[in-house]
Structure formats: C-alpha cells, structure tokens
Coordinates of C-alpha atoms in Angstrom, one line a residue:
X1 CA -17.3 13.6 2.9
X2 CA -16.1 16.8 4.9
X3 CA -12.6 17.6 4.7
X4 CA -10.1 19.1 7.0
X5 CA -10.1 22.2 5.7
X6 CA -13.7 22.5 6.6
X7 CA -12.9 21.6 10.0
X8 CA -9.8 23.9 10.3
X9 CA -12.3 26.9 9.0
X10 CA -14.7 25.6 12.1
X11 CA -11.6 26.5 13.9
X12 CA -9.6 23.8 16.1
X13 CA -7.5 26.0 18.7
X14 CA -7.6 23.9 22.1
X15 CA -9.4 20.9 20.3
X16 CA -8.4 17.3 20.7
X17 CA -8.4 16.0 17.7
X18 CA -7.5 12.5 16.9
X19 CA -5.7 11.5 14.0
X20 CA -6.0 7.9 12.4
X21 CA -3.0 7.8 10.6
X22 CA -0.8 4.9 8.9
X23 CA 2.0 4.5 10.5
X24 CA 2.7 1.1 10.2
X25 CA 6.5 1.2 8.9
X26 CA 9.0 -1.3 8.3
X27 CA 11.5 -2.2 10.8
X28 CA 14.8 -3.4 11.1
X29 CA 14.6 -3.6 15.3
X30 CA 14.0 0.0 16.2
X31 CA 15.4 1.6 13.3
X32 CA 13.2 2.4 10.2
X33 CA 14.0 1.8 7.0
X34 CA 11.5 3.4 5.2
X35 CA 9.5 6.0 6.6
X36 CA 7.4 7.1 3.4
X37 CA 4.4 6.6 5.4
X38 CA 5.4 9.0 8.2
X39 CA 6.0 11.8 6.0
X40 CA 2.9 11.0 3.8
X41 CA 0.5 12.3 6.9
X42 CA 3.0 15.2 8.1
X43 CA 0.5 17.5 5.9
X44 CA -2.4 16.8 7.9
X45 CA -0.7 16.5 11.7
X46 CA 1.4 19.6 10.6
X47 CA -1.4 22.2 9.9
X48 CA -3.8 20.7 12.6
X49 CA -0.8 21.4 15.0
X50 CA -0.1 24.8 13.3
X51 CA -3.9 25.9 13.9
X52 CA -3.6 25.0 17.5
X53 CA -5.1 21.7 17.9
X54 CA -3.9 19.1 20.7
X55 CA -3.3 16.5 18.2
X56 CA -3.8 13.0 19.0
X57 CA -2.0 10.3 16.3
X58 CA -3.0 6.9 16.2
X59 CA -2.0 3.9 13.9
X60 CA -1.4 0.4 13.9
X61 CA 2.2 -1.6 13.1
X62 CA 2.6 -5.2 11.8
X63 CA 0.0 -8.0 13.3
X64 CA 0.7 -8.1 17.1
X65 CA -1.6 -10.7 19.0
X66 CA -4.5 -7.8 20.6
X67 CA -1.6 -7.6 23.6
X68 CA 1.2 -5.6 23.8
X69 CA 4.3 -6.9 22.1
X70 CA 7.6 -4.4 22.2
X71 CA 8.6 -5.8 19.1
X72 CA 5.8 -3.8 17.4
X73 CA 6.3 -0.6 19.4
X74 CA 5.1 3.1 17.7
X75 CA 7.8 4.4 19.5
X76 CA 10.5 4.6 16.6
X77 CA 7.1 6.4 14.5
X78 CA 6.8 8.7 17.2
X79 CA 10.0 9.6 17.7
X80 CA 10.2 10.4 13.5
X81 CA 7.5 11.8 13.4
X82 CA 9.0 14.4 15.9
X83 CA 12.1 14.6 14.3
X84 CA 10.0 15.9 10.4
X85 CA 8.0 18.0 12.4
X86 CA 10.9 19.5 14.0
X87 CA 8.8 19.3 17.4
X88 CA 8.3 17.0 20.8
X89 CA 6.0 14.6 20.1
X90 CA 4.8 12.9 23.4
X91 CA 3.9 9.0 23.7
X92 CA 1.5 6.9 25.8
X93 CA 2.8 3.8 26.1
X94 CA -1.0 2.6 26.0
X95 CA -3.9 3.1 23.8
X96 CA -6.8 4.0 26.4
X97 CA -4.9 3.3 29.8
X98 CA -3.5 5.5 32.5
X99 CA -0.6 6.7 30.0
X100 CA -2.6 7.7 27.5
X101 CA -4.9 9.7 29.4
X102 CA -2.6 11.1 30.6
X103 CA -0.6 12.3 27.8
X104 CA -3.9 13.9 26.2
X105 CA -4.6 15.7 29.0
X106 CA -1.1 16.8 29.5
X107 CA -1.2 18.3 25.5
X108 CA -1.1 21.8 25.2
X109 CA -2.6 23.9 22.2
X110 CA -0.7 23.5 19.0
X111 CA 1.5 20.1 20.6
X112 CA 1.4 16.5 19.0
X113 CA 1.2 13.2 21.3
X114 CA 1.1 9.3 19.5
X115 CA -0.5 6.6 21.4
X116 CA 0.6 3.3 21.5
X117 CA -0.1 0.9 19.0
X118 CA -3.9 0.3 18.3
X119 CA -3.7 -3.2 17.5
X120 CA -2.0 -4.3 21.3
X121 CA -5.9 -3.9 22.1
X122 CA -7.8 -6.6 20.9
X123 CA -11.1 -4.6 20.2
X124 CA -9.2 -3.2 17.4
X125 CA -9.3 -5.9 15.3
X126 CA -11.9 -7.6 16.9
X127 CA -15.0 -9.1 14.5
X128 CA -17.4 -8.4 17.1
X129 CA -19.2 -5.5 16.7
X130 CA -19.8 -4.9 20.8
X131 CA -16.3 -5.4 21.7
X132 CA -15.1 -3.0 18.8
X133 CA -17.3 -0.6 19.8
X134 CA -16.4 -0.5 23.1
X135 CA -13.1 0.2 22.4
X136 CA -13.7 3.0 20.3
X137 CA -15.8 4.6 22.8
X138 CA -12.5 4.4 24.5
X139 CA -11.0 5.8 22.3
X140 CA -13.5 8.4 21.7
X141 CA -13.1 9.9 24.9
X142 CA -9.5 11.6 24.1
X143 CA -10.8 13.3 21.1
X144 CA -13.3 16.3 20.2
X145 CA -12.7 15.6 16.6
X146 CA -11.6 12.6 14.2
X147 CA -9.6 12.7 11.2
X148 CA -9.5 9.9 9.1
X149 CA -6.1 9.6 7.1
X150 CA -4.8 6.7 7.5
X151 CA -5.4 5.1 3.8
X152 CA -3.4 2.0 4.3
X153 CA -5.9 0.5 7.1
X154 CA -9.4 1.7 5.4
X155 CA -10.3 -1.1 3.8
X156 CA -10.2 -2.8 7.3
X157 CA -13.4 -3.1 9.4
X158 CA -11.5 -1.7 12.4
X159 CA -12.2 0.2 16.0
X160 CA -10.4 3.3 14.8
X161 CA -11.4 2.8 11.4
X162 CA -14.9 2.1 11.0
X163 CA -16.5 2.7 14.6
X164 CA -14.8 5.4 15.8
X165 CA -15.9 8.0 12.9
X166 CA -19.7 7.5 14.0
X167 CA -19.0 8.3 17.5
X168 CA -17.4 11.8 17.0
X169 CA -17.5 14.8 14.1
X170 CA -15.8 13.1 11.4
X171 CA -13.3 14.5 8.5
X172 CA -11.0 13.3 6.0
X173 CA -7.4 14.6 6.2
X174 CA -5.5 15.6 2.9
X175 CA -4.0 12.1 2.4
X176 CA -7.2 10.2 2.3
X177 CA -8.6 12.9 0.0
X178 CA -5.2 13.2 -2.4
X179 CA -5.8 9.2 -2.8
X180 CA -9.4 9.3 -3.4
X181 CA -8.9 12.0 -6.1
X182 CA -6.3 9.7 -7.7
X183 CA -7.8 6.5 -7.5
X184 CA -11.4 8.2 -9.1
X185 CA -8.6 8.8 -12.4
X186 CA -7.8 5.2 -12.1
X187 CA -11.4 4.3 -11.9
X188 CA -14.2 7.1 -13.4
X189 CA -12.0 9.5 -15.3
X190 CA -9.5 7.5 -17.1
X191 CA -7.4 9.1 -19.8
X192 CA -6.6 6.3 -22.2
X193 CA -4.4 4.2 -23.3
X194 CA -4.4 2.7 -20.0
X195 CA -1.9 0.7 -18.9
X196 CA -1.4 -1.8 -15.7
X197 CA 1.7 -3.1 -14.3
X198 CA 1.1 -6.0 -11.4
X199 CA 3.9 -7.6 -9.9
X200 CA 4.6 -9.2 -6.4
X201 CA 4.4 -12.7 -5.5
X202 CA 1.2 -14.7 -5.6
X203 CA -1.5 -14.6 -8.1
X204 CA -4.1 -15.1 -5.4
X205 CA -3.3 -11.4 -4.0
X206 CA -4.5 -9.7 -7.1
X207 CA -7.9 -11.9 -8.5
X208 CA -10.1 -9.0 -7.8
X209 CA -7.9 -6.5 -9.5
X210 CA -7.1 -8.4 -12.4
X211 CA -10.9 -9.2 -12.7
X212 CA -11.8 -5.7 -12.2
X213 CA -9.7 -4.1 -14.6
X214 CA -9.8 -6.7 -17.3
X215 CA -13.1 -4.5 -17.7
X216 CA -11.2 -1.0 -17.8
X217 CA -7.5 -1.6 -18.7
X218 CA -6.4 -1.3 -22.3
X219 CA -3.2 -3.3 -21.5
X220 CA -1.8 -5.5 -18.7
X221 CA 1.5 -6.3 -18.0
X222 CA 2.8 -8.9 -15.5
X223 CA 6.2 -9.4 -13.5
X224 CA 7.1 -10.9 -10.1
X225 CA 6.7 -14.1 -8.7
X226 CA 3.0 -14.1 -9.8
X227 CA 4.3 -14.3 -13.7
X228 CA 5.2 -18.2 -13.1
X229 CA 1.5 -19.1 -12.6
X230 CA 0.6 -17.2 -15.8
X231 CA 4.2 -18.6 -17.9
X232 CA 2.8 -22.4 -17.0
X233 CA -0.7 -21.5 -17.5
X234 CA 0.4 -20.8 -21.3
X235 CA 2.1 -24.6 -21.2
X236 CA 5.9 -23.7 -19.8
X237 CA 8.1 -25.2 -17.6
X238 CA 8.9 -23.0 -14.9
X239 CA 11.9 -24.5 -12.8
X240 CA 11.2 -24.0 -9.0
X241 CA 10.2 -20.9 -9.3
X242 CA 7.0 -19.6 -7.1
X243 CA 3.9 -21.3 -8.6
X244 CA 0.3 -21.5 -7.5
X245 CA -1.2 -24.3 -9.2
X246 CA -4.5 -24.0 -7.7
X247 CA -4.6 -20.3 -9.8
X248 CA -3.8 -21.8 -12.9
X249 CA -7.5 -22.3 -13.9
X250 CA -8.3 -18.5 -12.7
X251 CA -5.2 -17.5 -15.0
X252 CA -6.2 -19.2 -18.4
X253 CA -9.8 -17.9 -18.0
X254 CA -8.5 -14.3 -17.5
X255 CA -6.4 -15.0 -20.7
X256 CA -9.1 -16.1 -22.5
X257 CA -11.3 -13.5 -21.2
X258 CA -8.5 -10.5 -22.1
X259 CA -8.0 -12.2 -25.6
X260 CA -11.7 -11.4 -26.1
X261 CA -12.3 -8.1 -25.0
X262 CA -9.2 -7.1 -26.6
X263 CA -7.0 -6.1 -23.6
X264 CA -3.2 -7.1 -24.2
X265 CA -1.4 -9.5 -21.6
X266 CA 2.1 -8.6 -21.5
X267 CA 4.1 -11.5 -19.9
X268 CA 7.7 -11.9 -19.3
X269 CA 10.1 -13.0 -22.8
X270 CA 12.9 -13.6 -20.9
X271 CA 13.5 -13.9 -17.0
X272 CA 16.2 -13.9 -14.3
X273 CA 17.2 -17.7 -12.5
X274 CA 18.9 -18.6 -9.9
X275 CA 19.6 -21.9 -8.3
X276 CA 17.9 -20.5 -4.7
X277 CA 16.3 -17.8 -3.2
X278 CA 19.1 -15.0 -2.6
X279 CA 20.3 -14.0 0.9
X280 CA 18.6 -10.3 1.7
X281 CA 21.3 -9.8 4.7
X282 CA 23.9 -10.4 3.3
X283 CA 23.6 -9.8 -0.7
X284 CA 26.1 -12.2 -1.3
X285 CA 26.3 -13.0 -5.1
X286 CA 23.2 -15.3 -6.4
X287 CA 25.0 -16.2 -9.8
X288 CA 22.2 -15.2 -12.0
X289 CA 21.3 -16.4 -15.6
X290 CA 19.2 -15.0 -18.2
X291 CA 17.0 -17.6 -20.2
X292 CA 14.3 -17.4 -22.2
X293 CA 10.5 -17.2 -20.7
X294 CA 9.5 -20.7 -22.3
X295 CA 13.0 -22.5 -21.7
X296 CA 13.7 -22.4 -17.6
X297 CA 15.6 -25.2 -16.4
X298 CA 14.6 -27.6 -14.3
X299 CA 15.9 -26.7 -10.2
X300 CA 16.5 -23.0 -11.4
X301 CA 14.3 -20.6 -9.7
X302 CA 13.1 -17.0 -11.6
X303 CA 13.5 -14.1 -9.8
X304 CA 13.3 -11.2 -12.1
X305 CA 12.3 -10.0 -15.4
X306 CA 15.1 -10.4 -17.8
X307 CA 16.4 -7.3 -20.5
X308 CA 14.4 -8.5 -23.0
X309 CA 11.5 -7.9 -21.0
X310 CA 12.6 -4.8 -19.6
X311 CA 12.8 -3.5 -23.2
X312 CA 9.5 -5.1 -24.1
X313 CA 7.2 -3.5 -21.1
X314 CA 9.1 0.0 -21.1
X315 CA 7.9 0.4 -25.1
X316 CA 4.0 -1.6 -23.8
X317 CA 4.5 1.9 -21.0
X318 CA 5.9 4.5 -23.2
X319 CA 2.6 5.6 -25.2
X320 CA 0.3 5.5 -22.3
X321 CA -1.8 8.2 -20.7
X322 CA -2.4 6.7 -17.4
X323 CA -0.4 3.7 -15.8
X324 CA -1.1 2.3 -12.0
X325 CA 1.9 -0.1 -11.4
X326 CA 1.8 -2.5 -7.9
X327 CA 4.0 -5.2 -7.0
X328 CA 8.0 -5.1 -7.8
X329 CA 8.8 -7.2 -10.5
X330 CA 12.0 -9.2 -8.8
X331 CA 13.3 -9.5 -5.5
X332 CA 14.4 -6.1 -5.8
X333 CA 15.8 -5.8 -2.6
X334 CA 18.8 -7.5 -3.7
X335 CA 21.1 -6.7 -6.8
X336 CA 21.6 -9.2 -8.6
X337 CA 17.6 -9.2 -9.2
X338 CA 16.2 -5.4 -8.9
X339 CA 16.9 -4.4 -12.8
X340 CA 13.5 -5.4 -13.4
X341 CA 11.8 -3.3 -11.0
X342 CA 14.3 -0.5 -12.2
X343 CA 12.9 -0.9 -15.7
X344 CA 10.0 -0.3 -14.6
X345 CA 9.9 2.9 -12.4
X346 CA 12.3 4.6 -15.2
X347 CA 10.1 3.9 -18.0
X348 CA 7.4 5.9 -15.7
X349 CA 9.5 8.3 -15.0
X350 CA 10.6 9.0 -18.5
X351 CA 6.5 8.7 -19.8
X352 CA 4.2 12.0 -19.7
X353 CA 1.5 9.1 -18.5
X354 CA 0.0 10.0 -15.0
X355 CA 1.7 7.2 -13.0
X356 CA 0.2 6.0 -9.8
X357 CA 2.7 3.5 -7.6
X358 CA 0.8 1.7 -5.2
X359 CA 1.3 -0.7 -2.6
X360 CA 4.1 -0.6 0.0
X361 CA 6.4 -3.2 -2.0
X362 CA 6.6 -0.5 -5.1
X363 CA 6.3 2.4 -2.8
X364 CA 10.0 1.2 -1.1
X365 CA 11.5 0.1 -4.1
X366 CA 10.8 3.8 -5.6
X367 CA 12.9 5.4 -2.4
X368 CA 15.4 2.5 -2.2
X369 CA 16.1 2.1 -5.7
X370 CA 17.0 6.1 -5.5
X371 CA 13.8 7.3 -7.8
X372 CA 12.7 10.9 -7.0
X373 CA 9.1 10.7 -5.9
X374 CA 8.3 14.2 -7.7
X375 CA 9.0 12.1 -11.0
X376 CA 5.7 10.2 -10.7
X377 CA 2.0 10.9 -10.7
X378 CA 1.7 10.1 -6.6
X379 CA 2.9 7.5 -4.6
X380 CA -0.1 5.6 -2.5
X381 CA 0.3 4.3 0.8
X382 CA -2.3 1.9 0.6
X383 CA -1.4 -1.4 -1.4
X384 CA -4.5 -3.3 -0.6
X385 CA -6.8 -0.5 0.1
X386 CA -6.0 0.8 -3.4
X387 CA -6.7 -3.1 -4.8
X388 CA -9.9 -3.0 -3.0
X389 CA -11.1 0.1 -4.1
X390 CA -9.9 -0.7 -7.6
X391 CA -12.4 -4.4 -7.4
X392 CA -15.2 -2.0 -6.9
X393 CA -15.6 -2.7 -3.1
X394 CA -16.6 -0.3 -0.4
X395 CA -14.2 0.2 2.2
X396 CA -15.2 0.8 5.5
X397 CA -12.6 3.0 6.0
X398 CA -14.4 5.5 3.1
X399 CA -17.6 4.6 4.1
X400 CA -17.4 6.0 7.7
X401 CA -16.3 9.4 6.7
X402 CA -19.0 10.1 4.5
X403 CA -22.0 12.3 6.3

C-alpha cells in the first residue's frame, strides 16, 4: 500500500488530487456538534494543499435516498473544514455536474474545494457493479491522483471507495495508515493482558467482534443496552430494558465458549433504571435508581452501569497492557445516565494500557464528556470499519489501495 508521503516525494504541485475523506458528521440542522472527523483528515488535506496540490475532498453524510436531499448537505463540513485550515474552501453543490466541474477547474495550486455529498448520486451506493463504475469514472475525471482516507466508509463496497482507486494512482493518506498501524496492535501485535470494553445498544451489532476476539481477548467487559441480552441470558429479570431475545442463544454459547477458553466476561453488578427512556432535548430529570444487576424491577428500564460496576470494570482495566473500548456504556448523552461511560474513559485515562476508542458513539462521548484526546492511545473514526477489520474481514476500502 503506497502512502502519501510517497506521492508528495513524486511531487503534487498543480495536481488534482482527490481526497476520500469521512466527513460524515453529526448534525443538529446546520450546526455541528461534533466535528472530530473533520479535524481527523486536516493532516492529510493540509500538507497536500501545502505542497501545491488542487485538492479535491469528497465524503458521504447520513443515508440520503441516491438524490439530493438539503438535509444532508456537506456544506456545514466545508465550511469547517475552511475554518481549521484557516483557508477558503470552495463547494460544488454537485458531485460530477456542471458545479463541480467547475469548481475543479476553477482550483488553483495549493487551494481546497469539497464536492457535494457522494451519496445524492445513486451509483455510490449502488450494488451494481456497471452503475458504480460509471460513476466513478465520473468521478475520476476531476482527479490526477486518489487518496484514500476516509476510514469510517472502507469497509463499504462504494464508487469512491472501492472503484475509484483502480481507475487512478492510488495512495493512502496518514489517517487510513495511523488506523491500520493501530488496529495491526489490536490484531497481530498484541501486548497482553488484553482487555475489551463493548457497549452500545444491540447485541446483534457486535457478533463478529465478540466471536472474533473471544479468540484473542484475555478479558471482556460489557455495558450499554447490549448488557440486558447477556443479564437475562444468565437467568435475570431485566425490567423493560432493551432486550434482543432472538440473541440470547448466540449470548449463552459465547459464555459458554469464554468460560472454556478461559477469557473473563465482565457484566454489569449493579445498573441504573429509570421508569422511561430520558428526554435528550431537554435533560429534564429521569429520577434514576440504582439496583442490583439480578434484581430489576418489573416496568423499570436500565440505562447505565451503576457504581458498583464502575468500580468493578475500572480495577478489570487498571492492569492491562492494551484495551480497545466501543460502544458508551449508558445513554451518556444525558446526565442522569453518563457516569458509566465516564467510568470508563477515566479508568483509560489513568491506565499506562495503549487504549484504542473506536466507533463514533465513544469517539463523541470522549469530546463531550470533556476527556482530553492526548490522554488515550488514538481515537478511530471508524466504528464499524474497525469491528470489521477486528472479525478478520477484508475491507474493500483496504483492499483497493493495495498495489
């Protein structure tokens, strides 16, 4: 896999060169209110734009319908994106229309330009082959050069992801390679004890993971709404709170499974209830109770690990070498249930383990929770590309870059 560096020593100076970033941020309108993603690819447009390239930045935001839809706009991305680099940044307001033809050629050396997003053409996304390609031929006519580094969308089978690579001098930028580095220590080169933390809501999200690392993991340790499938897999009662039966047979064989390789399942002690799901707007108080893990009361709904817990997984984190934690392990985004998610990112922060966050859910909380991101190991942007790669899949993504 060739890097950027190896294309910046080709020299890029009046290039085009097309960036497939991820910059698929949340939004509250047009405002952003987290734009971790944004500054996580600044390396990579920065120095290309430094070296004299006519930089060309591509993503995709939310699901939109393969048509345009305002609502999903990269126009809030673009306009941060110029605001961190402290530059204009133009914007086509297509992907391979008049506008955005016309902003490429309109680029001078050294300048940045975003195209609208890729998904409001539906050959992005599209699962047939001729009409993906097609669009990234499209596409491959405003570049000279591709740069992959957009690590939230490569384990999707996409126009800018998969096809266009092949169709132009391919590199990887230095976020793509930063993750690959880290995930090879989660993977090949682990440094032991290791130690998991998956949280977030449904079981069903992390099967291959869990299967996967039941293999490499010296200790697992669950939270979030996915704990309530594993709490009345072990024969409790768990109120109203978020339950996949279908899972439970999947859970008890991975218990099983752990119990005889020797890997430790950590589940919650003692959780959070509330009579109903809190409001996110408005925060209003959700009169929380604390009960114990195998005594939830009928109509009450768990929403967070409880102190006990919080004490029990920060000593199950404090001896490790390497931890990779995804999923939050409450609704976080409201007070009355984000302790246990706090618990969490401090005990990483006060462990000499190499800590990997990943996912978007555990990325925010980090940053809204008021963690520095310096304190921890790195911060991926890619919750189910890092899953992916962790099951031992190839992603597409990857797989185009490589020569």
């Amino acid at each position: 896999m060739k890097t950027i560096d190896e294309l910046l020593a080709e020299g890029v100076a009046g290039k085009r060169v097309f960036v497939r970033a991820d910059l698929n941020v949340p939004l509250d309108g047009t405002t952003i209110t987290d734009d971790g993603r944004i500054r996580a690819v600044l390396p990579t447009v920065a120095k290309l734009a430094e070296a004299g390239a006519r930089v060309v930045v591509a993503s995709h935001l939310g699901r939109p319908k393969g048509a345009p839809d305002p609502a999903f706009s990269l126009a809030p991305a673009a306009a941060r994106l110029g605001e961190l680099l402290g530059a204009d940044v133009a914007f086509a307001t297509d992907t391979v229309g008049a506008s955005a033809r016309a902003t490429v050629a309109g680029l001078a050396d050294g300048r940045v330009a975003v195209i609208e997003n890729l998904r409001f053409n539906a050959g992005e996304t599209s699962k047939d082959d001729a009409e993906r390609g097609a669009f990234a031929d499209q596409l491959a006519e405003l570049a000279d050069a591709y740069v992959g580094d957009g690590f939230g969308a490569v384990h999707r089978k996409h126009a800018s992801v998969f096809d266009l690579p092949a169709r132009l001098p391919h590199y990887a930028g230095y976020l793509i390679a930063t993750e690959v580095g880290v995930l090879k220590k989660l993977t090949t080169d682990v440094q032991r004890p290791y130690a998991v933390v998956l949280g977030g809501a449904k079981v069903s999200d992390k099967l291959g993971v869990i299967d996967h690392l039941l293999e490499r993991a010296d200790r697992i340790l669950i939270g979030g709404g996915m704990a309530y499938t594993f709490l009345k897999a072990k024969g409790y009662e768990v109120g109203s709170s978020l339950l996949q039966e279908d899972q439970i047979p999947a859970v008890r064989e991975y218990l099983r499974r752990a119990e005889e390789k020797g890997v430790e399942f950590v589940l919650p002690v003692d959780v959070v209830v509330a009579p109903a799901f809190p409001d996110l707007k408005t925060k209003a108080p959700a009169h929380p109770a604390t009960v114990a893990a195998d005594a939830m009361p009928e109509g009450q709904m768990g929403l967070d690990n409880g102190p006990e817990t919080n004490k029990l997984y920060a000593s199950k984190l404090a001896d490790a070498a390497t931890v990779f934690w995804n999923g939050p392990m409450g609704v976080f985004e409201h007070p009355d249930f984000a302790d246990g998610t706090r618990a969490v990112a401090q005990a990483l922060v006060d462990s000499p383990a190499f800590s990997v966050v990943g996912g978007g859910d555990s990325a925010a909380a980090v940053r809204i929770l008021g963690f520095d991101e310096n304190a921890f190991g790195h911060i991926s942007t890619g919750g189910g590309a890092s899953l992916e790669y962790l099951e031992g899949k190839t992603l597409p993504g990857l797989a185009a870059l490589e020569d």
